Short mmCIF file of C-alpha atoms in Angstrom, two decimals:
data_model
loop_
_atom_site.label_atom_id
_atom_site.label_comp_id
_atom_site.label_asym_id
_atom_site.label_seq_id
_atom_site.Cartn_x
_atom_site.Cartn_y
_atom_site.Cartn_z
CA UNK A 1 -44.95 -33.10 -13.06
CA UNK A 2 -43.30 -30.29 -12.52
CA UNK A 3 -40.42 -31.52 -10.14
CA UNK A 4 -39.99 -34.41 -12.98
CA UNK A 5 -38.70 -31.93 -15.11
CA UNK A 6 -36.83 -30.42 -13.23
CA UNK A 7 -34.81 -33.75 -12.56
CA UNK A 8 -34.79 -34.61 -15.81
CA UNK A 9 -33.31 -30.79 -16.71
CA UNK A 10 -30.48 -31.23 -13.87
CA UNK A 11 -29.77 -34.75 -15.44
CA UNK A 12 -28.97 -33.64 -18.50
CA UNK A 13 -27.20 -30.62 -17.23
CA UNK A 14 -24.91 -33.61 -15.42
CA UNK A 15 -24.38 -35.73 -18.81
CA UNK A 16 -24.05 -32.70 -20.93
CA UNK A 17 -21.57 -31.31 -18.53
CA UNK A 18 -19.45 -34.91 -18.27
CA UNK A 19 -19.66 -34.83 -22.41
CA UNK A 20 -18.08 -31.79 -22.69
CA UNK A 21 -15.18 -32.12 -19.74
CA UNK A 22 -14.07 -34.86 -21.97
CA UNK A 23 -12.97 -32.03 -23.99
CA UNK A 24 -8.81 -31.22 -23.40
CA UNK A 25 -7.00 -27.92 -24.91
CA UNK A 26 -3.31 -27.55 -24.80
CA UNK A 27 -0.83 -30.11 -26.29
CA UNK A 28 -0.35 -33.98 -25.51
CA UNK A 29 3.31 -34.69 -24.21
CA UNK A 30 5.54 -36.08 -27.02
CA UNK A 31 9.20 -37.37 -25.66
CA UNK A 32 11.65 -35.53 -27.50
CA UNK A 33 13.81 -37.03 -30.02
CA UNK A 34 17.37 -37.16 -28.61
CA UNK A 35 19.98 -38.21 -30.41
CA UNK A 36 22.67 -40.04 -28.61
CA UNK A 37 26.32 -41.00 -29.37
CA UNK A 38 27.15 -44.32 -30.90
CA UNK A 39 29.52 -44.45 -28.20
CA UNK A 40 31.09 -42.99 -25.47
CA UNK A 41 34.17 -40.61 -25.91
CA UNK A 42 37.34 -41.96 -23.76
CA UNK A 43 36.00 -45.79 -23.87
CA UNK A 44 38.46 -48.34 -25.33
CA UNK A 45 37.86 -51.62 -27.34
CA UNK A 46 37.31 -53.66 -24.38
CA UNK A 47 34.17 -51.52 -22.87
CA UNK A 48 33.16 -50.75 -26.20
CA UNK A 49 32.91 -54.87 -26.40
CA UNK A 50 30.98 -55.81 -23.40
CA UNK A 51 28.56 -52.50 -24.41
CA UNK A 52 25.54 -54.65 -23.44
CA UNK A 53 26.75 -54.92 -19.88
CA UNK A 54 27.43 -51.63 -17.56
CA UNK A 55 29.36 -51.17 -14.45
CA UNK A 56 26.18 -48.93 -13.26
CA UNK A 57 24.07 -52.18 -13.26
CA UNK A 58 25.75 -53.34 -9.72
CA UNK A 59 24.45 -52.61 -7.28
CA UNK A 60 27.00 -50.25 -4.64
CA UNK A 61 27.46 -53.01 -2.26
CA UNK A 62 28.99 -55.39 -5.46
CA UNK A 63 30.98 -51.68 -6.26
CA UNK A 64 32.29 -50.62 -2.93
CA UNK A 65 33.72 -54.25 -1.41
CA UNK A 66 35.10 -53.09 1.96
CA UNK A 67 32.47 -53.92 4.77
CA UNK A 68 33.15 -51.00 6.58
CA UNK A 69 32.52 -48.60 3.61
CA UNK A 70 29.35 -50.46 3.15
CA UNK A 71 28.03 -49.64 6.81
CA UNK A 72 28.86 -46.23 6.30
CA UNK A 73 26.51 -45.91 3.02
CA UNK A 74 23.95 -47.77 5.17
CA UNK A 75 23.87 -45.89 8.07
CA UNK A 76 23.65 -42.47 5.68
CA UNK A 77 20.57 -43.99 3.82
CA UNK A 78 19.18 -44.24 7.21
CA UNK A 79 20.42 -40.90 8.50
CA UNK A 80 21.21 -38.43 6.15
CA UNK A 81 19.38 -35.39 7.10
CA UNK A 82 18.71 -34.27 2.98
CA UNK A 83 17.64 -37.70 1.84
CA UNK A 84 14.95 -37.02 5.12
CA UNK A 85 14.05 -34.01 3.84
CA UNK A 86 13.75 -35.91 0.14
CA UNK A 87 11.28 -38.07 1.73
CA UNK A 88 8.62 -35.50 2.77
CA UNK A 89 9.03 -33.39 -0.13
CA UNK A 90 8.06 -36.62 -2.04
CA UNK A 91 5.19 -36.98 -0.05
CA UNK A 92 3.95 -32.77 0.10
CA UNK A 93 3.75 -33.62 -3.60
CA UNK A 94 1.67 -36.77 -3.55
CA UNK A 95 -0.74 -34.23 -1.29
CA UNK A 96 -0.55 -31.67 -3.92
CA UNK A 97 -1.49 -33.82 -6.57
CA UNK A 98 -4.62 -34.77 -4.19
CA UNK A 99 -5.47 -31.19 -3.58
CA UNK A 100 -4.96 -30.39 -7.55
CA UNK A 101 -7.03 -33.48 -7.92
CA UNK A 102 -9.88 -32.32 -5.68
CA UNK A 103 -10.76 -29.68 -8.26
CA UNK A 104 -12.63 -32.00 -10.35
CA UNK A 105 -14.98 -33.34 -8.23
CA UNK A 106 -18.06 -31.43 -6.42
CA UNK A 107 -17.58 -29.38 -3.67
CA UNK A 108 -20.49 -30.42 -1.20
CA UNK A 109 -20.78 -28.47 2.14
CA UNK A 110 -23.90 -29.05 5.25
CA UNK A 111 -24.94 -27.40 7.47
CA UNK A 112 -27.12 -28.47 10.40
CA UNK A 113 -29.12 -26.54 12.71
CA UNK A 114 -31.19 -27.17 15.65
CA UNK A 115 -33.17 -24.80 17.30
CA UNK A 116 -35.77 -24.39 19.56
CA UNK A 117 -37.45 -22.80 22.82
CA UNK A 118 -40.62 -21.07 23.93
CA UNK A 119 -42.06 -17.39 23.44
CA UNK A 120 -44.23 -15.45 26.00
CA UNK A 121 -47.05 -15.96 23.90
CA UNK A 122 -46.71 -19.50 24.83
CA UNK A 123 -45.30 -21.11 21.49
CA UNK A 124 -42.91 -23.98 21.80
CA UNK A 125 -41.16 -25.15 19.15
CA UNK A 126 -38.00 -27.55 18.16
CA UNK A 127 -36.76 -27.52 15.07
CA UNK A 128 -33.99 -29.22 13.15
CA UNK A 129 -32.69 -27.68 9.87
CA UNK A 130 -30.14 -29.29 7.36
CA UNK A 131 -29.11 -27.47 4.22
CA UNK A 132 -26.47 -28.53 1.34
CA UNK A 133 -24.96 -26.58 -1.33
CA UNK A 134 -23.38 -28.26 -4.11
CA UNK A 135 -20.73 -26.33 -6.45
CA UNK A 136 -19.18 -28.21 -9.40
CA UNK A 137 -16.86 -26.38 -11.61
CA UNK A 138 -17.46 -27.85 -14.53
CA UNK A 139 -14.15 -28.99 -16.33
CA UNK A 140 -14.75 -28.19 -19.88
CA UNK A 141 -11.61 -27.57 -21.56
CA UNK A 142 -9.66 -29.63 -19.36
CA UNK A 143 -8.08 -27.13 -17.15
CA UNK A 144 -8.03 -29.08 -13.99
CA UNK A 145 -7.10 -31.86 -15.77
CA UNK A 146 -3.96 -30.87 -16.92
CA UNK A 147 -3.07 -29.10 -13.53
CA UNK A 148 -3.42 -32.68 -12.13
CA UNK A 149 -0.93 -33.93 -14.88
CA UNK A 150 1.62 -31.15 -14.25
CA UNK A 151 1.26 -32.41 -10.30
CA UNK A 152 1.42 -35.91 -11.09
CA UNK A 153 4.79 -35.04 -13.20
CA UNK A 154 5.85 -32.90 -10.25
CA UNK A 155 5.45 -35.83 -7.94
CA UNK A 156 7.48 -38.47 -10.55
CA UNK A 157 10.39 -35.23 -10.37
CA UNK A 158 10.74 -35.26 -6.56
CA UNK A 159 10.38 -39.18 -6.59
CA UNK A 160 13.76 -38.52 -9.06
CA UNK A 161 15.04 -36.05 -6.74
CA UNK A 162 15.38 -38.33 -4.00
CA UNK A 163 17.20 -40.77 -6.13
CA UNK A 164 19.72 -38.35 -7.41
CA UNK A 165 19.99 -37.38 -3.66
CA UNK A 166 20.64 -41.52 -2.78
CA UNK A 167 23.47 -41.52 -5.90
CA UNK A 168 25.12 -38.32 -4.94
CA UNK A 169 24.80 -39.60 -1.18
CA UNK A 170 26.56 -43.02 -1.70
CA UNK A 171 29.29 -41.83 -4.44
CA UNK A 172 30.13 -38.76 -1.81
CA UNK A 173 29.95 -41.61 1.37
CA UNK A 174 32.89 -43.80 -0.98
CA UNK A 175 34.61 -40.89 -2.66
CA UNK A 176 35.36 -39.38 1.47
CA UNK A 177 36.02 -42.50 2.71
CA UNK A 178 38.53 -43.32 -0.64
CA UNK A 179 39.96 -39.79 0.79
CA UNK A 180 40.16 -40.53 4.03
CA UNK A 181 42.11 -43.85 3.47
CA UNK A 182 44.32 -41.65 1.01
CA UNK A 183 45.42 -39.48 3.76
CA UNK A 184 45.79 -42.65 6.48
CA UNK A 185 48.38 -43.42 4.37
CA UNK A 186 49.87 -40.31 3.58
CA UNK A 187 50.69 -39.91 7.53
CA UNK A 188 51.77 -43.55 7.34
CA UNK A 189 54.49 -42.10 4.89
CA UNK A 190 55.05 -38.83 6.37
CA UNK A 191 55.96 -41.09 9.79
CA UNK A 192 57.81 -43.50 8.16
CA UNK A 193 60.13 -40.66 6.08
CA UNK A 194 60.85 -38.97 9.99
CA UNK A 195 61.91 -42.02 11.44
CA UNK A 196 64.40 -42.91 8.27
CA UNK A 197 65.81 -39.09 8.33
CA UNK A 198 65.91 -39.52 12.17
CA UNK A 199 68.15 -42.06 11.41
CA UNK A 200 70.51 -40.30 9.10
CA UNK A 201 70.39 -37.54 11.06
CA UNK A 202 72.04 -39.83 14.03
CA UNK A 203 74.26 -41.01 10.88
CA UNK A 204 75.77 -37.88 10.08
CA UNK A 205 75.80 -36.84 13.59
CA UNK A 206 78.29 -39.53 14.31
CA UNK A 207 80.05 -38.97 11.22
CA UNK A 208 81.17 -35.39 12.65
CA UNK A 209 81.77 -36.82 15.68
CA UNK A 210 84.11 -38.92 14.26
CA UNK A 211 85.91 -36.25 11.99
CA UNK A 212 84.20 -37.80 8.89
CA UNK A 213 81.49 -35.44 8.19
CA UNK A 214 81.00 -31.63 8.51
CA UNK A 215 78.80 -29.45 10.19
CA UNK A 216 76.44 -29.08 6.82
CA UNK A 217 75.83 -32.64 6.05
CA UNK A 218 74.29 -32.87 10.09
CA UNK A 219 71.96 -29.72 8.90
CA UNK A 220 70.95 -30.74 5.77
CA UNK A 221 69.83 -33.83 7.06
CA UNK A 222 67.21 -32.40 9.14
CA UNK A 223 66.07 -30.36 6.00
CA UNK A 224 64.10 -33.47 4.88
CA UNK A 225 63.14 -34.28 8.42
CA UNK A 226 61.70 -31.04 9.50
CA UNK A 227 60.26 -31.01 6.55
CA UNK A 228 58.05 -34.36 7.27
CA UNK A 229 57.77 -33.04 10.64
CA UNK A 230 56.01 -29.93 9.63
CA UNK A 231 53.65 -32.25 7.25
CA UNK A 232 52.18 -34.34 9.79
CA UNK A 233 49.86 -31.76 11.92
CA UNK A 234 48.55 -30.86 8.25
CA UNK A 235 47.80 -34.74 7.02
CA UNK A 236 46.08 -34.59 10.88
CA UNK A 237 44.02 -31.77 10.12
CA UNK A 238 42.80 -32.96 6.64
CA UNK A 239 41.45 -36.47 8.41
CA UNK A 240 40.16 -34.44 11.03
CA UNK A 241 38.05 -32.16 8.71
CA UNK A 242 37.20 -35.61 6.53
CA UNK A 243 35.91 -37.48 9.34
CA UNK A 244 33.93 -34.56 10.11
CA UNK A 245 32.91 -34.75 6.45
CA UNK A 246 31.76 -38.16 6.25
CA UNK A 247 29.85 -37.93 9.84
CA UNK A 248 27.54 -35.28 8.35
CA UNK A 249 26.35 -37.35 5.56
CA UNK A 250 25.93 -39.83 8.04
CA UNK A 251 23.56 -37.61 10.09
CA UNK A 252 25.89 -37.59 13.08
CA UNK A 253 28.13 -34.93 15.01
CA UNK A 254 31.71 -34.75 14.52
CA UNK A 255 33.30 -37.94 15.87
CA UNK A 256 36.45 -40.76 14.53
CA UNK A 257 35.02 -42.97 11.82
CA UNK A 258 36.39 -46.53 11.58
CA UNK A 259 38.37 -47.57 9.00
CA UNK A 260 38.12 -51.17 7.34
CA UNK A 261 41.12 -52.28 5.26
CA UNK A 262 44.03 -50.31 4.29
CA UNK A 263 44.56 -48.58 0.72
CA UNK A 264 48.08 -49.99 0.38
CA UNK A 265 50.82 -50.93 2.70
CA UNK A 266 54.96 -50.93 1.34
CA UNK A 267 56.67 -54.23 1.25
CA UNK A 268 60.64 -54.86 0.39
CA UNK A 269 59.13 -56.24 -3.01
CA UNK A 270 57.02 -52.88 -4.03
CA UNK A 271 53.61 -51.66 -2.65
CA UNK A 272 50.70 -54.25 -2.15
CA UNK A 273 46.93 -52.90 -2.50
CA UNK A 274 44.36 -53.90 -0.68
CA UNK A 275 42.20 -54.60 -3.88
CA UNK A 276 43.29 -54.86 -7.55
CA UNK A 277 41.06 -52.34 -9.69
CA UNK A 278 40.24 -53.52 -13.55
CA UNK A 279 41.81 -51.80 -15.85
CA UNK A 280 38.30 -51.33 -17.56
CA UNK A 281 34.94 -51.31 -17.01
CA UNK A 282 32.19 -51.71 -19.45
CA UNK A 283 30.12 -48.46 -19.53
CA UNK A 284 26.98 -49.79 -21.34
CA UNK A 285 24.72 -48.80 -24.35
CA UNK A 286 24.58 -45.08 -24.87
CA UNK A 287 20.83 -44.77 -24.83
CA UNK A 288 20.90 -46.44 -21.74
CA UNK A 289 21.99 -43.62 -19.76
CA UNK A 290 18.92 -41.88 -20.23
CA UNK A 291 16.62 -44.00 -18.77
CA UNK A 292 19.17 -44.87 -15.64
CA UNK A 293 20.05 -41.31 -14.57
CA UNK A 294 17.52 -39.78 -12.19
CA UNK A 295 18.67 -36.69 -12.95
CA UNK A 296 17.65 -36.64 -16.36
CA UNK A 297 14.23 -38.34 -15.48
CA UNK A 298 14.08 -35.24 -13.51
CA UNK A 299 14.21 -33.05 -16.26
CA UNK A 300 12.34 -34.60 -18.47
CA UNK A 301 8.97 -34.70 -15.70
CA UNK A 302 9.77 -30.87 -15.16
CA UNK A 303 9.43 -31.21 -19.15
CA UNK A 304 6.22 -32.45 -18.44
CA UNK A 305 4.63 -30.49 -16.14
CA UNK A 306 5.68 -27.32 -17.96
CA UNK A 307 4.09 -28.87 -20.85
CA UNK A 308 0.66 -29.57 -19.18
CA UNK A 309 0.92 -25.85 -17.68
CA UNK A 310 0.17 -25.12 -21.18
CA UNK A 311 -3.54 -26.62 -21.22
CA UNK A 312 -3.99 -24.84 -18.36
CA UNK A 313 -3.39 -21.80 -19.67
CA UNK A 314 -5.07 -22.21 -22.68
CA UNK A 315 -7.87 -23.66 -20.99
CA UNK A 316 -8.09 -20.20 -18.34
CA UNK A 317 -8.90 -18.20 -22.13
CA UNK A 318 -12.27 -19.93 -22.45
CA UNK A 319 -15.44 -19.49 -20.40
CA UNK A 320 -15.69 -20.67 -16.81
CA UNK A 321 -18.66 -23.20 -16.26
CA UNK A 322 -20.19 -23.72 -12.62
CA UNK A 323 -23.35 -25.90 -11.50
CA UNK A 324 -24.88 -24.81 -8.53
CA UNK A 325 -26.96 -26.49 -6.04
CA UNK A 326 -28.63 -26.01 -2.63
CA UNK A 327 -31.06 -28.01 -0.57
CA UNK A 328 -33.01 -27.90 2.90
CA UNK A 329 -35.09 -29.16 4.77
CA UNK A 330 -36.44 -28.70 8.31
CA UNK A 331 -38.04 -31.66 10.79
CA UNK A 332 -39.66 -30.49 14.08
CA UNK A 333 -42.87 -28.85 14.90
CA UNK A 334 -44.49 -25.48 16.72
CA UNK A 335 -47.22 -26.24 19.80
CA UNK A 336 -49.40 -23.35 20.23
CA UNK A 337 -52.74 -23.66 21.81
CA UNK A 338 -53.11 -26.91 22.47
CA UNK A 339 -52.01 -27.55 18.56
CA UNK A 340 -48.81 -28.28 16.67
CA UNK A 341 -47.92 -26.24 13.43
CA UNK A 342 -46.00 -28.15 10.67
CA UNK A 343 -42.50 -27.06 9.63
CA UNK A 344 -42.17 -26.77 5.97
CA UNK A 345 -40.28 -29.91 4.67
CA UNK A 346 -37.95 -28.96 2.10
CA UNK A 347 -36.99 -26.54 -0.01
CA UNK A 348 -34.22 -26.62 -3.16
CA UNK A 349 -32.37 -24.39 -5.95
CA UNK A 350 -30.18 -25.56 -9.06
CA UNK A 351 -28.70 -23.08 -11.34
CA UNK A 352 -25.54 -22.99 -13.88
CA UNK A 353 -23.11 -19.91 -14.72
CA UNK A 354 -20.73 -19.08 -17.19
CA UNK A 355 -17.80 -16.48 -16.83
CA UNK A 356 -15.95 -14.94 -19.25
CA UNK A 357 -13.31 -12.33 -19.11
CA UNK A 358 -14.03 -9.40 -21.68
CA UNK A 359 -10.71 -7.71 -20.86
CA UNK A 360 -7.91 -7.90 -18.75
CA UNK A 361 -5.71 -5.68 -20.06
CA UNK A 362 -4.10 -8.79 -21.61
CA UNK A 363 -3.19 -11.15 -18.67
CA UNK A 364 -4.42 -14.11 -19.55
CA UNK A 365 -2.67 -13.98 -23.37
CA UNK A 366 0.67 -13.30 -21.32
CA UNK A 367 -0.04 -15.60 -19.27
CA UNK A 368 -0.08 -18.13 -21.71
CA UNK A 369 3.23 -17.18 -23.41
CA UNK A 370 4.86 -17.34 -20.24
CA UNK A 371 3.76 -21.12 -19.66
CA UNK A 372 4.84 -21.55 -23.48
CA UNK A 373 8.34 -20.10 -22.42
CA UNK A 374 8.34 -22.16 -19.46
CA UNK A 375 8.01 -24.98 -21.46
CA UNK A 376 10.53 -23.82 -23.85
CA UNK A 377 13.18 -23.10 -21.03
CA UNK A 378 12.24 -27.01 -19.67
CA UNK A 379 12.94 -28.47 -22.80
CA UNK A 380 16.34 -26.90 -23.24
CA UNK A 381 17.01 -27.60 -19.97
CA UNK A 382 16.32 -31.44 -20.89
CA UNK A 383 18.66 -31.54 -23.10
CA UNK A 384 21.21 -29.45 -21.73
CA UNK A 385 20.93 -31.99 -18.25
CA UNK A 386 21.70 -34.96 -21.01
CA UNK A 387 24.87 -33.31 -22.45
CA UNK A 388 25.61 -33.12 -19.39
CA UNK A 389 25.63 -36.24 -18.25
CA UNK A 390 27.40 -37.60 -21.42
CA UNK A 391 30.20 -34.96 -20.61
CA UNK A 392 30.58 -36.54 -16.91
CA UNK A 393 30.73 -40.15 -18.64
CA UNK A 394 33.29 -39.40 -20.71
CA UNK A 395 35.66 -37.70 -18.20
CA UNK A 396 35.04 -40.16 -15.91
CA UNK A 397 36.19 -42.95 -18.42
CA UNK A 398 39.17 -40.99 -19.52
CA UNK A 399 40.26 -40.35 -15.91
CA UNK A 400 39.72 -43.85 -14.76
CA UNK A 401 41.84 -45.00 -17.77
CA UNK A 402 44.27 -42.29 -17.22
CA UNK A 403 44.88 -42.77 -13.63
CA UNK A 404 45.62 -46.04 -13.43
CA UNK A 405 47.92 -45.70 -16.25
CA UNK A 406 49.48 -42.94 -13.75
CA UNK A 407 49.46 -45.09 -10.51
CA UNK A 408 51.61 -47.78 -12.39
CA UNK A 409 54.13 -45.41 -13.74
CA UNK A 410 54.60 -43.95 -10.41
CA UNK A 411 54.75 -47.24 -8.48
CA UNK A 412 57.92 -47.70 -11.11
CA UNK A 413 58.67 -44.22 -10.12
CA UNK A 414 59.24 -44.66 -6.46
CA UNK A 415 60.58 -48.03 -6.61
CA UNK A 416 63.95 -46.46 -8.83
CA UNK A 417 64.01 -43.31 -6.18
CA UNK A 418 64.27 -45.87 -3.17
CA UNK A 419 67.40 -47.55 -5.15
CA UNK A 420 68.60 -44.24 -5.90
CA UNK A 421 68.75 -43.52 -1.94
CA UNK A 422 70.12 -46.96 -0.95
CA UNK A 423 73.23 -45.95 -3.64
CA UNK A 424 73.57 -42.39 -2.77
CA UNK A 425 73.55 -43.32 1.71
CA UNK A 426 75.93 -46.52 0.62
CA UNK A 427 78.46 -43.68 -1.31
CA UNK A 428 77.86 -41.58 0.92
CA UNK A 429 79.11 -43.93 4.03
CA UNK A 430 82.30 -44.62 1.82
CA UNK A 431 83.37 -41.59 1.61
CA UNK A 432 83.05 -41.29 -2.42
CA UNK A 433 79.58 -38.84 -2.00
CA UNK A 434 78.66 -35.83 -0.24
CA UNK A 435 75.27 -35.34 1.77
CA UNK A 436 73.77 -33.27 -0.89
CA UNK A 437 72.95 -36.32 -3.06
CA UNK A 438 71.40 -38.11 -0.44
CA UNK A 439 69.26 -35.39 0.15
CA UNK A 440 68.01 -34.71 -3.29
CA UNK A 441 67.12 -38.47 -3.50
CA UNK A 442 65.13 -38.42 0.12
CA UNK A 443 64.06 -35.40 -0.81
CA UNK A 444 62.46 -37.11 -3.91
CA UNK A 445 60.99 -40.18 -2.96
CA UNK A 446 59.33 -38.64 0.15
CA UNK A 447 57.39 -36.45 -2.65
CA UNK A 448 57.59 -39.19 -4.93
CA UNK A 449 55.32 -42.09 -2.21
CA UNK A 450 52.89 -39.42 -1.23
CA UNK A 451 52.33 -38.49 -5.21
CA UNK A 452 51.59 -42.23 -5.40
CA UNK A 453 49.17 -42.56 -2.42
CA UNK A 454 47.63 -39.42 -3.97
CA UNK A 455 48.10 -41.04 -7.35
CA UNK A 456 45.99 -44.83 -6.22
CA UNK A 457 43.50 -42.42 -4.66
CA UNK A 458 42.80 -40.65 -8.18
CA UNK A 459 41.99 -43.89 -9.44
CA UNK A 460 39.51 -44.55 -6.56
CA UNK A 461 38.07 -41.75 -6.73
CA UNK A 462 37.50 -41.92 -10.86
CA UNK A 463 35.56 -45.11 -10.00
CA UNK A 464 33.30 -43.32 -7.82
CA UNK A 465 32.98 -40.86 -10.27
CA UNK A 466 32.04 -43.39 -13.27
CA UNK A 467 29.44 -45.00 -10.91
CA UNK A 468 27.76 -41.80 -10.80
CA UNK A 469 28.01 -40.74 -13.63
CA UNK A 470 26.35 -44.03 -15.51
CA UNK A 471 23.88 -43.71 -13.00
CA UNK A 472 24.29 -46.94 -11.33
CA UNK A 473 22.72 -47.31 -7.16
CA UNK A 474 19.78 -46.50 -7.33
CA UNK A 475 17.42 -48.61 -9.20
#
């Protein structure tokens, strides 16, 4: 009768104890209200039309169309040594949440023992023992509880991690490869100015062999040619230093990257690029952006967590429950005599405590206004991150509208210098010019063709920059 209640004591100990974890201090998670922009500064009519559509909803192999581009973002979403690293800190956090998560449940330990032998008063015995002890920390106020939900939100933040890491990792993959193609063609016009002032300089050469031309004209031909000359080992170096670039987000040593097609090549009818860029791109619904950009998921499960760190906090002022249990029992016997001696068959203890801090020269209040702070600091933090992001929307619309605008004008720009030099060499070869002009005009459009190839590379690299900034690549 008296081991019944017992039982019927520890099982009410049990639902009493289950009743009362249901119990949860500290404050539920409530998604701030944002409010966002009707739309977004720098976009025109047209994007501001097709607002239900966003160039972050294709997918960066529909973005980036040049095959070779697209096996270099492959190979770095196989390689890349800090989307690795992403990886397992995504998975150390789906542990954590399983060792947080551990702290509701019972801790049960055993131990087994076996023993036995013979004295010299002729006793043999051979026992086998197994004890258990049983601690459950009784959840109450729900401390444990929200420690799992700040881990859980810790886990969703490096899962968001990663992804920013796969957006930054593609957009930096295009925007060195847009960079590398940029200076390809920069030497391509550096080598192209040499030979043409190679050529005059043979031009004036024979001039003053003939009497025609003076001694200047021959020198300040090679002004403009020693100039280009003196350009080329620095174009080398910068596609040296880029390659070496792109191979380390690749997760390879220094080596030549391939290169698939061409930015732009010069015809006798004007420059021809390898792809036509729209003029616009639709940019999407405003309070889309905050559900596509990783980064601000991010903040908002740091949000999270800090706010869950609250209940645990709160929950650390109230008093500490355990239930404690132990068990054992022994099977064997003792020969003595001719006779065996029984081992006792079990034996078992139950018992619950409560802790509660008296003082503590105020650590656990201060603790708690620190996790309120921490909360604070998250929140502004949020919405500091989606500022942010607007801010990097915006410029990127405005420079991908800008550039291209910029890219035209300068096509126009280069086109009127090239005239300018075919006039200025055909006066000079009449006699009716001196070299000077000719110079000024070479001197110009070489400056003038790399500004453009600098100029179309702006405009590639604005794209990048909107792609990443919307978001779009990783979903």
């Amino acid at each position: 009768m008296h081991k019944n209640s017992q039982i019927r004591f520890g099982a009410a100990v049990a639902v009493m104890a289950l009743m009362m974890s249901a119990c949860t201090v500290g404050p539920n998670y409530r998604r701030p209200v944002v409010q966002t922009p009707a739309a977004f500064h720098g976009s025109d009519e047209a994007q501001q039309t097709a607002r239900t559509e966003s160039f972050a909803d294709l997918p960066w192999w529909e973005v980036f169309h040049d095959s070779q581009l697209q096996e270099l973002i492959r190979a770095a979403l196989k390689q890349n040594y800090d989307l690795q690293l992403a990886v397992e800190r995504v998975n150390a956090a789906r542990a954590q949440v399983g060792i947080v998560r551990s702290n509701q449940f019972p801790q049960v330990s055993l131990d087994p023992t076996f023993s036995g032998g013979k004295t010299d008063q002729g006793i043999k015995s051979n026992i086998f023992s197994l004890a258990a002890d049983v601690i459950f920390q009784v959840d109450l106020f729900g401390r444990y509880r929200r420690a799992t939900e700040a881990a859980r939100a810790q886990l969703l933040g490096t899962q968001d991690a990663q992804q920013t890491i796969i957006l930054t990792l593609v957009s930096d993959v295009a925007s060195d490869y847009f960079l590398l193609h940029d200076l390809d063609l920069q030497l391509q016009i550096t080598k192209q100015t040499v030979q043409t002032q190679e050529n005059s300089v043979k031009l004036t050469e024979l001039r003053l062999t003939n009497g025609v031309g003076t001694r200047l004209d021959v020198l300040q031909s090679r002004q403009v040619l020693d100039t280009a000359n003196a350009q080329i080992p620095d174009v080398e170096r910068q596609i040296g230093q880029t390659e070496d670039a792109i191979n380390i987000l690749l997760g390879n040593y220094p080596q030549g990257v391939p290169r698939g097609t061409a930015l732009g090549i010069e015809t006798p009818n004007g420059w021809q690029w390898s792809e036509t860029l729209p003029p616009q791109l639709p940019a999407g619904l405003p309070s889309e952006l905050l559900e596509r950009r990783p980064d601000i998921h991010l903040a908002e499960h740091e949000l999270i967590a800090a706010n869950a760190n609250i209940g645990v906090a709160k929950a650390m002022l109230f008093p500490q429950i355990s239930l404690l249990g132990s068990g054992g029992a022994a099977f064997g016997h003792s020969a003595f005599a001719g006779g065996n001696i029984p081992t006792p068959l079990g034996v078992g203890t139950y018992a619950a405590t409560a802790a509660q801090t008296i003082f503590d020269g105020g650590a656990l209040r201060n603790n708690l206004r620190y996790a309120k702070s921490q909360e604070r600091q998250a929140l502004i933090s949020y919405q500091q991150t989606i500022q942010r992001a607007f801010g990097d929307v915006s410029d990127a619309l405005i420079g991908y509208d800008k550039y291209h605008g910029v890219r035209e004008r300068q096509e126009q720009t280069v086109k009127d210098l090239q005239e300018s030099v075919d006039v200025s060499l055909m006066r000079y070869r009449g006699g009716t010019a001196n070299y000077l002009d000719v110079l000024d005009s070479q001197r110009s459009l070489f400056q003038a063709e790399l500004t453009l190839a600098q100029a179309r590379n702006n405009e590639y690299q604005s794209l990048v920059q909107l792609y990443k900034a919307l978001g779009g690549g990783w979903k």
